[in-house]
Coordinates of C-alpha atoms and ligand atoms in Angstrom, one line a residue:
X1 CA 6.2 22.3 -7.7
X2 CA 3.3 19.5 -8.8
X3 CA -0.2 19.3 -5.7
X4 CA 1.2 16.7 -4.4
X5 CA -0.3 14.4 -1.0
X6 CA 1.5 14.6 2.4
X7 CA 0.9 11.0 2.7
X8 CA 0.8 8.3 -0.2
X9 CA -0.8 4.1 1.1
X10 CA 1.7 1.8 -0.8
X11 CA -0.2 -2.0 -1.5
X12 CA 2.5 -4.4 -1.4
X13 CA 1.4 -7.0 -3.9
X14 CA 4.9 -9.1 -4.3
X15 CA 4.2 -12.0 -2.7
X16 CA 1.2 -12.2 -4.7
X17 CA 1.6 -10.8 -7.9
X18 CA 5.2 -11.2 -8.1
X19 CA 5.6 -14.3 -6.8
X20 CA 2.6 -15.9 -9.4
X21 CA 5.3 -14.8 -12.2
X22 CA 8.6 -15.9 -10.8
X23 CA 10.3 -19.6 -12.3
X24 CA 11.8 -20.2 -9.1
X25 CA 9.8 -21.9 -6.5
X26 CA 9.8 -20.1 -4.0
X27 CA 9.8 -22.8 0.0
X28 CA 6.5 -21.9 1.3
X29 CA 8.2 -21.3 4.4
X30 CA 10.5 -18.6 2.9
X31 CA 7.5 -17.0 1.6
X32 CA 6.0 -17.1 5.3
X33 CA 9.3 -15.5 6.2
X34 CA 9.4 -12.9 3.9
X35 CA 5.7 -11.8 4.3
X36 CA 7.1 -11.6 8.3
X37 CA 9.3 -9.2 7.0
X38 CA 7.4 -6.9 5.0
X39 CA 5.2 -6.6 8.0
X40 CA 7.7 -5.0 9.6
X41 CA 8.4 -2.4 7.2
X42 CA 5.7 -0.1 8.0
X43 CA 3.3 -1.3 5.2
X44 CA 0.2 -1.1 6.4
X45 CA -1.1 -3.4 3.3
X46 CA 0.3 -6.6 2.1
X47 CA -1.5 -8.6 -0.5
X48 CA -0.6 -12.4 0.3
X49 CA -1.5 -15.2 -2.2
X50 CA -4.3 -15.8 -4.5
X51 CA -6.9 -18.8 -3.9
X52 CA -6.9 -19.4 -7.7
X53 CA -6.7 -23.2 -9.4
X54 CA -3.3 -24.4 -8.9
X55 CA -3.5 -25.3 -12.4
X56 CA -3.2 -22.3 -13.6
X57 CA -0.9 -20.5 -11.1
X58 CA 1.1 -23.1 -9.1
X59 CA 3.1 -20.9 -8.1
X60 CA 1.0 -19.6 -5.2
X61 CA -0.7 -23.7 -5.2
X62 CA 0.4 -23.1 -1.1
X63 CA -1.9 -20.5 -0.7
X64 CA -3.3 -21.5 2.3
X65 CA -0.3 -22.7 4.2
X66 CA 0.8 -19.3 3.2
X67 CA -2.1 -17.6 4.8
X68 CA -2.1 -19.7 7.6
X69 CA 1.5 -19.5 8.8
X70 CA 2.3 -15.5 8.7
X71 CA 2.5 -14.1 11.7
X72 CA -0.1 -11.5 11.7
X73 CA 1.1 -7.7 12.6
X74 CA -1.2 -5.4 13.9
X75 CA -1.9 -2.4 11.5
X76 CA -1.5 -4.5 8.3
X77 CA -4.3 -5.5 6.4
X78 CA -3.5 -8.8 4.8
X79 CA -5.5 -9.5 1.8
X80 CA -5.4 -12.3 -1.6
X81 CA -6.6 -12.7 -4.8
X82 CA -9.7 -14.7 -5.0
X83 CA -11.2 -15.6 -8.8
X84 CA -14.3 -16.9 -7.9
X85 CA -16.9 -18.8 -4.9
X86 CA -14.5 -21.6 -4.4
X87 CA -11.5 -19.5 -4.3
X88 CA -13.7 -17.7 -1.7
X89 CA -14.5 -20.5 0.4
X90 CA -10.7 -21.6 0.8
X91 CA -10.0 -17.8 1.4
X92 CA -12.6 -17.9 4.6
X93 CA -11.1 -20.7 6.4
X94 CA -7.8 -18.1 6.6
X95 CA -7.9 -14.7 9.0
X96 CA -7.3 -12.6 5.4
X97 CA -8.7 -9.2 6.4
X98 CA -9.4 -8.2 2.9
X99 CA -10.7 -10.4 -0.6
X100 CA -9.6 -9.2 -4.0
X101 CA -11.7 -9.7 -6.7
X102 CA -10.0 -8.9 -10.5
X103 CA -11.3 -8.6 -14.1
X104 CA -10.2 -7.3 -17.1
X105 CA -11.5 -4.4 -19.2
X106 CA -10.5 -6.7 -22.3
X107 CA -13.2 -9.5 -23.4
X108 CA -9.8 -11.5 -24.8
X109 CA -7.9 -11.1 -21.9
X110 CA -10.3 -11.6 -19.5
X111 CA -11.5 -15.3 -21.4
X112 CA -7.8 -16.2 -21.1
X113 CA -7.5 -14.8 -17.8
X114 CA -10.0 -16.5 -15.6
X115 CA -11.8 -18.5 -18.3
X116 CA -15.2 -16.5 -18.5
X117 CA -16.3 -13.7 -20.9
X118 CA -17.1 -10.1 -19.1
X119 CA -20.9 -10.6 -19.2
X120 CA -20.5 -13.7 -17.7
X121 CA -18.1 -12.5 -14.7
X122 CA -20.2 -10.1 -13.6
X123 CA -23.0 -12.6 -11.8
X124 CA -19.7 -15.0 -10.0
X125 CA -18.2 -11.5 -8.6
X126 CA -21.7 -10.1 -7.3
X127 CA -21.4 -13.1 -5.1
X128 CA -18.4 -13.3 -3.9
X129 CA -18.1 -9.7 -3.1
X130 CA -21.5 -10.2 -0.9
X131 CA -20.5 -13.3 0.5
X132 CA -16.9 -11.5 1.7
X133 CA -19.2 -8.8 3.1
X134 CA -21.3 -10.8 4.7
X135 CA -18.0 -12.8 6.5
X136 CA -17.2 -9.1 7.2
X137 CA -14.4 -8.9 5.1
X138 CA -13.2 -5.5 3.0
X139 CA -13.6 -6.4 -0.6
X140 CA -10.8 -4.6 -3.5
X141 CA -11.5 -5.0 -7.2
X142 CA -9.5 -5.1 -9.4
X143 CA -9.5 -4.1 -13.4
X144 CA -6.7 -5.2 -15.7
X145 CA -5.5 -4.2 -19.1
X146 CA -7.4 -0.7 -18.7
X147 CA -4.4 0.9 -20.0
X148 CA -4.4 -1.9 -23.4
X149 CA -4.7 -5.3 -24.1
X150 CA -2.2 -7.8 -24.8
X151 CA -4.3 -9.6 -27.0
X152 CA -6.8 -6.3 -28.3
X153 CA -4.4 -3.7 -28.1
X154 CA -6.8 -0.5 -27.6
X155 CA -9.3 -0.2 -24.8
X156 CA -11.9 2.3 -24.9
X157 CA -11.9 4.5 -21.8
X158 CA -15.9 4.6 -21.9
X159 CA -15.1 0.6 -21.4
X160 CA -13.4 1.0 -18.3
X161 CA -15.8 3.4 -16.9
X162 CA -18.5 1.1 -17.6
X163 CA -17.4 -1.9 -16.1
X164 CA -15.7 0.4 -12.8
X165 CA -19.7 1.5 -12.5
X166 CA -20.6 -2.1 -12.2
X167 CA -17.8 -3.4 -10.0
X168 CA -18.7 -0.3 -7.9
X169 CA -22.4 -1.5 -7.9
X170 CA -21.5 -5.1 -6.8
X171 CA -19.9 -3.1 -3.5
X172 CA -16.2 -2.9 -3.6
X173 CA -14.6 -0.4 -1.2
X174 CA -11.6 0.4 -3.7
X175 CA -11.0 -0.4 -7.6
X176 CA -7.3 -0.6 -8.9
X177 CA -6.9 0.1 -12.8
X178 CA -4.3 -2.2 -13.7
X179 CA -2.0 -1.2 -15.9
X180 CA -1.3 -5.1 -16.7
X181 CA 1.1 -4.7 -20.0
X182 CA 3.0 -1.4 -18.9
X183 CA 2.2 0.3 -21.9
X184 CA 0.9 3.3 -20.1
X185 CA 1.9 6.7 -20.7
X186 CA 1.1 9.7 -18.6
X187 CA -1.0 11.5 -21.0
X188 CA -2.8 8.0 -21.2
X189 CA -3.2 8.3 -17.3
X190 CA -4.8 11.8 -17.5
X191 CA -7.3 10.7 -19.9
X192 CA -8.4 8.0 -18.2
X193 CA -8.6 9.4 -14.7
X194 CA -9.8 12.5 -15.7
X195 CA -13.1 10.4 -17.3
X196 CA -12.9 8.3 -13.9
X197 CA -12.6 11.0 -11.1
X198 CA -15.5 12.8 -12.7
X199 CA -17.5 9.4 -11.5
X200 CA -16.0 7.9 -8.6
X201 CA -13.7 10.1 -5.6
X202 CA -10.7 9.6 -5.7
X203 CA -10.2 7.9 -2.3
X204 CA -11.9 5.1 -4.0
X205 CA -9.1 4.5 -6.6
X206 CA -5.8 3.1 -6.7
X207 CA -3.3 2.8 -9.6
X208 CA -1.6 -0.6 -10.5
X209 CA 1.4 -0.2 -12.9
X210 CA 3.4 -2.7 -14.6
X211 CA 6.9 -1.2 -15.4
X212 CA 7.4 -3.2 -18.5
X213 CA 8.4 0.0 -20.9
X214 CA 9.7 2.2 -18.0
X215 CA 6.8 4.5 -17.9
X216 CA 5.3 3.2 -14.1
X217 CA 7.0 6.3 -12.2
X218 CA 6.1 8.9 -14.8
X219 CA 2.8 7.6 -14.7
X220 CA 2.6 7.6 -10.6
X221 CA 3.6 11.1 -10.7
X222 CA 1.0 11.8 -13.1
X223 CA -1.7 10.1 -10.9
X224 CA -0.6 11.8 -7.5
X225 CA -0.9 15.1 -9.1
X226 CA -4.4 14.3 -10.4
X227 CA -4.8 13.5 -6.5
X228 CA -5.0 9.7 -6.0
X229 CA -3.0 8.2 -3.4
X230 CA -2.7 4.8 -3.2
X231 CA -0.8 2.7 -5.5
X232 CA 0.5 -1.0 -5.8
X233 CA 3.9 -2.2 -6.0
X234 CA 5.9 -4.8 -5.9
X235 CA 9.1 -5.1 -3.8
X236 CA 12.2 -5.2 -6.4
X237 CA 9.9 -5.1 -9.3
X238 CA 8.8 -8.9 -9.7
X239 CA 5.9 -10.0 -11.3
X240 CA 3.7 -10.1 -14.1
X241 CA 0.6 -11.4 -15.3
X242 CA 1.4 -15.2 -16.6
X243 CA -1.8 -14.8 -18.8
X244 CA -0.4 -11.4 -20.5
X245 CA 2.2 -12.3 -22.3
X246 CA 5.4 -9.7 -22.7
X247 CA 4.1 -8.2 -19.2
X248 CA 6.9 -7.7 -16.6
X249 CA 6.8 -6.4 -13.2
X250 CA 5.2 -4.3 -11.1
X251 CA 6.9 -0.8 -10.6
X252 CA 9.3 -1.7 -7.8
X253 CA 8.2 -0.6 -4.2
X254 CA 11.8 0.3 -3.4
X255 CA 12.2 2.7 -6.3
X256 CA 8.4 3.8 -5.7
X257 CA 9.3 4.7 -1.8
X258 CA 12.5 6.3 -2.7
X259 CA 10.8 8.9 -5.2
X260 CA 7.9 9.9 -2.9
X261 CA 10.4 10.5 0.7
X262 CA 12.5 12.2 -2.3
X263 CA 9.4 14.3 -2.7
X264 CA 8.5 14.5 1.3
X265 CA 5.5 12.4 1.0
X266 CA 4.9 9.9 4.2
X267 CA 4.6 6.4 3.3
X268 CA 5.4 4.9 7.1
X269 CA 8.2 2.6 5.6
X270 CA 11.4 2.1 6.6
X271 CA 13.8 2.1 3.9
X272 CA 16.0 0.1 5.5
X273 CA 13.8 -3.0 6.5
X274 CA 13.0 -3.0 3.1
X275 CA 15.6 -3.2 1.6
X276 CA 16.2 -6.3 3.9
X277 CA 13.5 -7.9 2.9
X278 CA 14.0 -7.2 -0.7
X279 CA 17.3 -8.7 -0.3
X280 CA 15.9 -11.7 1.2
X281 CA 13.3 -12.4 -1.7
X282 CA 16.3 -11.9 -4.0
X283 CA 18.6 -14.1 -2.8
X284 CA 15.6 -16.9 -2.5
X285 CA 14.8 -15.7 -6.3
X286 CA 18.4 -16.2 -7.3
X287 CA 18.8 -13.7 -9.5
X288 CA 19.1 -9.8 -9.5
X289 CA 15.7 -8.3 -9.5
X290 CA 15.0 -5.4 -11.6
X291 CA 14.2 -2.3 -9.5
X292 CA 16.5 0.3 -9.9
X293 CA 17.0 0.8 -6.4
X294 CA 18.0 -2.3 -5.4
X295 CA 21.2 -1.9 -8.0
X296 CA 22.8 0.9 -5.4
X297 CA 22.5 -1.5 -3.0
X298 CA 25.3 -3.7 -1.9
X299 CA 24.1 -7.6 -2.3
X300 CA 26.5 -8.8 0.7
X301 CA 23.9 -7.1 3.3
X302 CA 22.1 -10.0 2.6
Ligands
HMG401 P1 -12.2 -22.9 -14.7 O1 -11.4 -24.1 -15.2 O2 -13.1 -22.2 -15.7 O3 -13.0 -23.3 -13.4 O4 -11.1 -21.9 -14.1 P2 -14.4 -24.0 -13.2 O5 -15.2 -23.2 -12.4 O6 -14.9 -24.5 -14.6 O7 -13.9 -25.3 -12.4 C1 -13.0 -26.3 -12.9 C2 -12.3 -27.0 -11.7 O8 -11.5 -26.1 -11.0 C3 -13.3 -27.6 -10.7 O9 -12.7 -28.8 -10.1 C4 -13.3 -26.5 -9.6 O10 -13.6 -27.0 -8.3 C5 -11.9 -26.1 -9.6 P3 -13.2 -30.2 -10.5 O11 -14.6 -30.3 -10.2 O12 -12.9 -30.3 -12.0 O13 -12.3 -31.1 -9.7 N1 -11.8 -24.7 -9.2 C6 -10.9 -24.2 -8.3 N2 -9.9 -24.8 -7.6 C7 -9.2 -24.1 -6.7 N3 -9.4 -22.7 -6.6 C8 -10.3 -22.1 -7.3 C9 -11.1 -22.9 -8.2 N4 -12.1 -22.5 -9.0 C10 -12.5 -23.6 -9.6 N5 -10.5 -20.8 -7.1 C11 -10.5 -20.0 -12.7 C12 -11.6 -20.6 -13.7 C13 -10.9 -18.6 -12.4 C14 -10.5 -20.9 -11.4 C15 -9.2 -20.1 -13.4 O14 -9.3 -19.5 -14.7 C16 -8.1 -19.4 -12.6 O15 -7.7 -19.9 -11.6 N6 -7.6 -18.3 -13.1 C17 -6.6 -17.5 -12.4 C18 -5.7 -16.7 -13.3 C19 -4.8 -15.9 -12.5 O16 -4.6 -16.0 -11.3 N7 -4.2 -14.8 -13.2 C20 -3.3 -13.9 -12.5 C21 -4.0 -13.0 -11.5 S1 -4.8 -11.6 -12.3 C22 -3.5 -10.5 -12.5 O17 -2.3 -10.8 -12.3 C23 -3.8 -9.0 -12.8 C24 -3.7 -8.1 -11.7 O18 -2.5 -8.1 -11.1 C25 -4.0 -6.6 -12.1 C26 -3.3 -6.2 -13.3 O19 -2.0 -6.3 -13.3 O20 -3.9 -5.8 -14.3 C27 -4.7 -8.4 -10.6
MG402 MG1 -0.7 -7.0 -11.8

């Protein structure tokens, strides 16, 4: 039997990062609705939208009618994606509890990500993370292709670490090591966080896996045994990074929460509501999505 947590914090990031990645326009007032829902699951973290150029992503170009029209549950911090001080400023007119800030441990895909090389991210995230904290707002950072690069292939673990350090020095309260391709293995896991826990706790760190080989739940057991406890997911597996090409969804909060109750670890979600909801975002989808889960499930509950 593995050391594994009573309790595990699931980040719902579909209606951000899988909605971003989705064909189908999704009615900003279905997205509203289906943010309502998975505020009633139990999740007590839902990350929203993004305030990025709707150039680049219009998929979430609603962002702020978005933010503006969910109904907010107490208990659930809402939070979104925000690139830079413009995507700030539109973030602050909304009641988002939490600002994400994201960068990648690649110098390629971070160029063709938010248009900037690493050195020169570094000064536009130091302000926006002490501009959110001075509006009082939690700040999350993120780090993408720590696991490989689309573009690079390899990434050097003393990479990672270094730029973690300095997202940790600009003030973030939590750093997620994105997993952006899903080409992580477990052994790759225990490298990496074995270097990172011997710098940062582990309450500090949270594990973001794209599912695109199959490897996301190996590699979530391998991270709760190394004792971190808070990972993203997306409901039914959608999403991707549009600027990473080949990478698929997240691993698939339905099939995540179904593993860790399978193990008697807590989330606080109801696996039924879930499943509701996940039915809803697939019928507005209009196509089956890919979790496992949602396979068993009979598609004329929705
Ligand atoms: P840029 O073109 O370099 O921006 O884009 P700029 O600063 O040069 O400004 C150009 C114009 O864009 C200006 O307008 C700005 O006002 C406007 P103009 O004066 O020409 O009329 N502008 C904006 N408008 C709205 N919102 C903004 C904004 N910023 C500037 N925030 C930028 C730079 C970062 C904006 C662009 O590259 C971008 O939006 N990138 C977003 C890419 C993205 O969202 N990728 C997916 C999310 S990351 C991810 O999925 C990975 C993750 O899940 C973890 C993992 O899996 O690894 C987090
Ligand atoms: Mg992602």
């Amino acid at each position: 039997m593995g050391n594994w947590p009573k309790h595990v914090t699931i980040k719902e990031v579909g209606p951000r990062d899988g909605l971003q990645n989705e064909k189908t326009a999704i009615a900003t007032e279905d997205k509203i609705a289906w943010i309502n829902q998975l505020s009633k699951t139990g999740l007590t973290y839902i990350e929203i939208t993004s305030f990025v150029h709707p150039k680049w992503i219009p998929q979430l170009a609603d962002a702020l009618d978005v933010a503006a029209g969910i109904e907010r549950a107490p208990g659930v911090t809402y939070a979104a994606l925000v690139p830079n001080q413009k995507g700030l400023e539109n973030a602050l007119t909304t009641q988002v509890d939490e600002i994400s800030v994201f960068m990648s441990a690649s110098e390629t895909h971070n160029q063709k990500n938010i248009n900037k090389s690493i050195s020169d991210t570094y000064p536009v995230l130091t302000a926006v993370v002490q501009e959110a904290k001075r509006a009082k707002k939690t700040v999350r950072g993120y780090l993408s292709t720590v696991f490989g690069c689309p573009y690079e292939g390899e990434v050097s673990i003393e990479q990672v670490a270094a730029i973690s350090e300095r997202l940790f020095e600009m003030g973030v309260d939590e750093l997620s090591l994105g997993d952006t391709i899903g080409v992580a293995t477990p052994r790759q896991v225990e490298a990496v966080l074995n270097s990172l826990l011997k710098r940062f706790p582990k309450e500090k760190l949270s594990m973001h896996f794209h599912d695109t080989r199959g490897t996301a739940l190996a590699n979530v057991l391998l991270s709760l045994e190394m004792g971190i406890t808070t990972f993203d997911s997306s409901l039914g597996g959608l999403g991707g990074c549009p600027y990473a090409p080949g990478a698929s969804g997240n691993v698939a909060t339905d099939d995540l929460l179904y593993m860790l109750h399978g193990m008697d670890i807590a989330t606080g979600i109801d696996a039924g509501r879930l499943t509701e909801a996940a039915l809803f975002i697939q019928n507005k989808i209009g196509r089956a999505l890919n979790s496992h889960y949602l396979q068993t499930v009979d598609p004329c509950l929705s």
